[in-house]
Tab-separated table of C-alpha atoms in Angstrom:
chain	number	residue	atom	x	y	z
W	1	UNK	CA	-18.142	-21.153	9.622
W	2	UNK	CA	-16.806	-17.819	8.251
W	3	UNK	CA	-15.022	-15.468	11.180
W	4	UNK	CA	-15.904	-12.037	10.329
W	5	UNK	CA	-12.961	-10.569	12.570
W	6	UNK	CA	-10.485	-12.203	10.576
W	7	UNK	CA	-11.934	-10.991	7.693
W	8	UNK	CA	-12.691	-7.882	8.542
W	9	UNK	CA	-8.307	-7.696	10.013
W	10	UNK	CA	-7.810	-9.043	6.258
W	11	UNK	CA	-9.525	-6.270	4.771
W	12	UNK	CA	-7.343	-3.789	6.813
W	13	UNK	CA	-3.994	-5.182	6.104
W	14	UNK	CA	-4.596	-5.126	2.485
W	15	UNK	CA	-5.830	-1.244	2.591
W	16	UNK	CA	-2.264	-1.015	4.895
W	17	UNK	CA	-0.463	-2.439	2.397
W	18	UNK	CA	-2.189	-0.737	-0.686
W	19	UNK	CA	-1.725	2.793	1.420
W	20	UNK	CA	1.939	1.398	1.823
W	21	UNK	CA	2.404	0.370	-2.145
W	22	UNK	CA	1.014	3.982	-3.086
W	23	UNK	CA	3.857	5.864	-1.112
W	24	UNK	CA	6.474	3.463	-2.973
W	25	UNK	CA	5.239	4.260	-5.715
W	26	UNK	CA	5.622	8.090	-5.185
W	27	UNK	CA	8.856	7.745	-3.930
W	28	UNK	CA	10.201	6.505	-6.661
W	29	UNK	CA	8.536	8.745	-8.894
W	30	UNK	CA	9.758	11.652	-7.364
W	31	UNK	CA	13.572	9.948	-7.270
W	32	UNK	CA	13.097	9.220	-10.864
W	33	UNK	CA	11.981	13.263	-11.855
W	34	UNK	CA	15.052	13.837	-10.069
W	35	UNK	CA	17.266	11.827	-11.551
W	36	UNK	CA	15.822	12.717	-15.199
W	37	UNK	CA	16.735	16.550	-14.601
């Protein structure tokens, strides 16, 4: 049988993490424009 709360708690920690992979990504970007001027 399929548990749909542990799905559904899957579903939210990969949005956490994609939220969480976005910001890193900005970061850097913004260290990297600063470190190119």
């Amino acid at each position: 049988m399929v548990k749909a709360p542990s799905i559904e708690g899957a579903f939210t920690n990969i949005s956490i993490m994609a939220l969480i992979v976005r910001r890193l990504t900005e970061m850097r970007n913004v260290h990297y424009d600063e470190n190119d001027e």
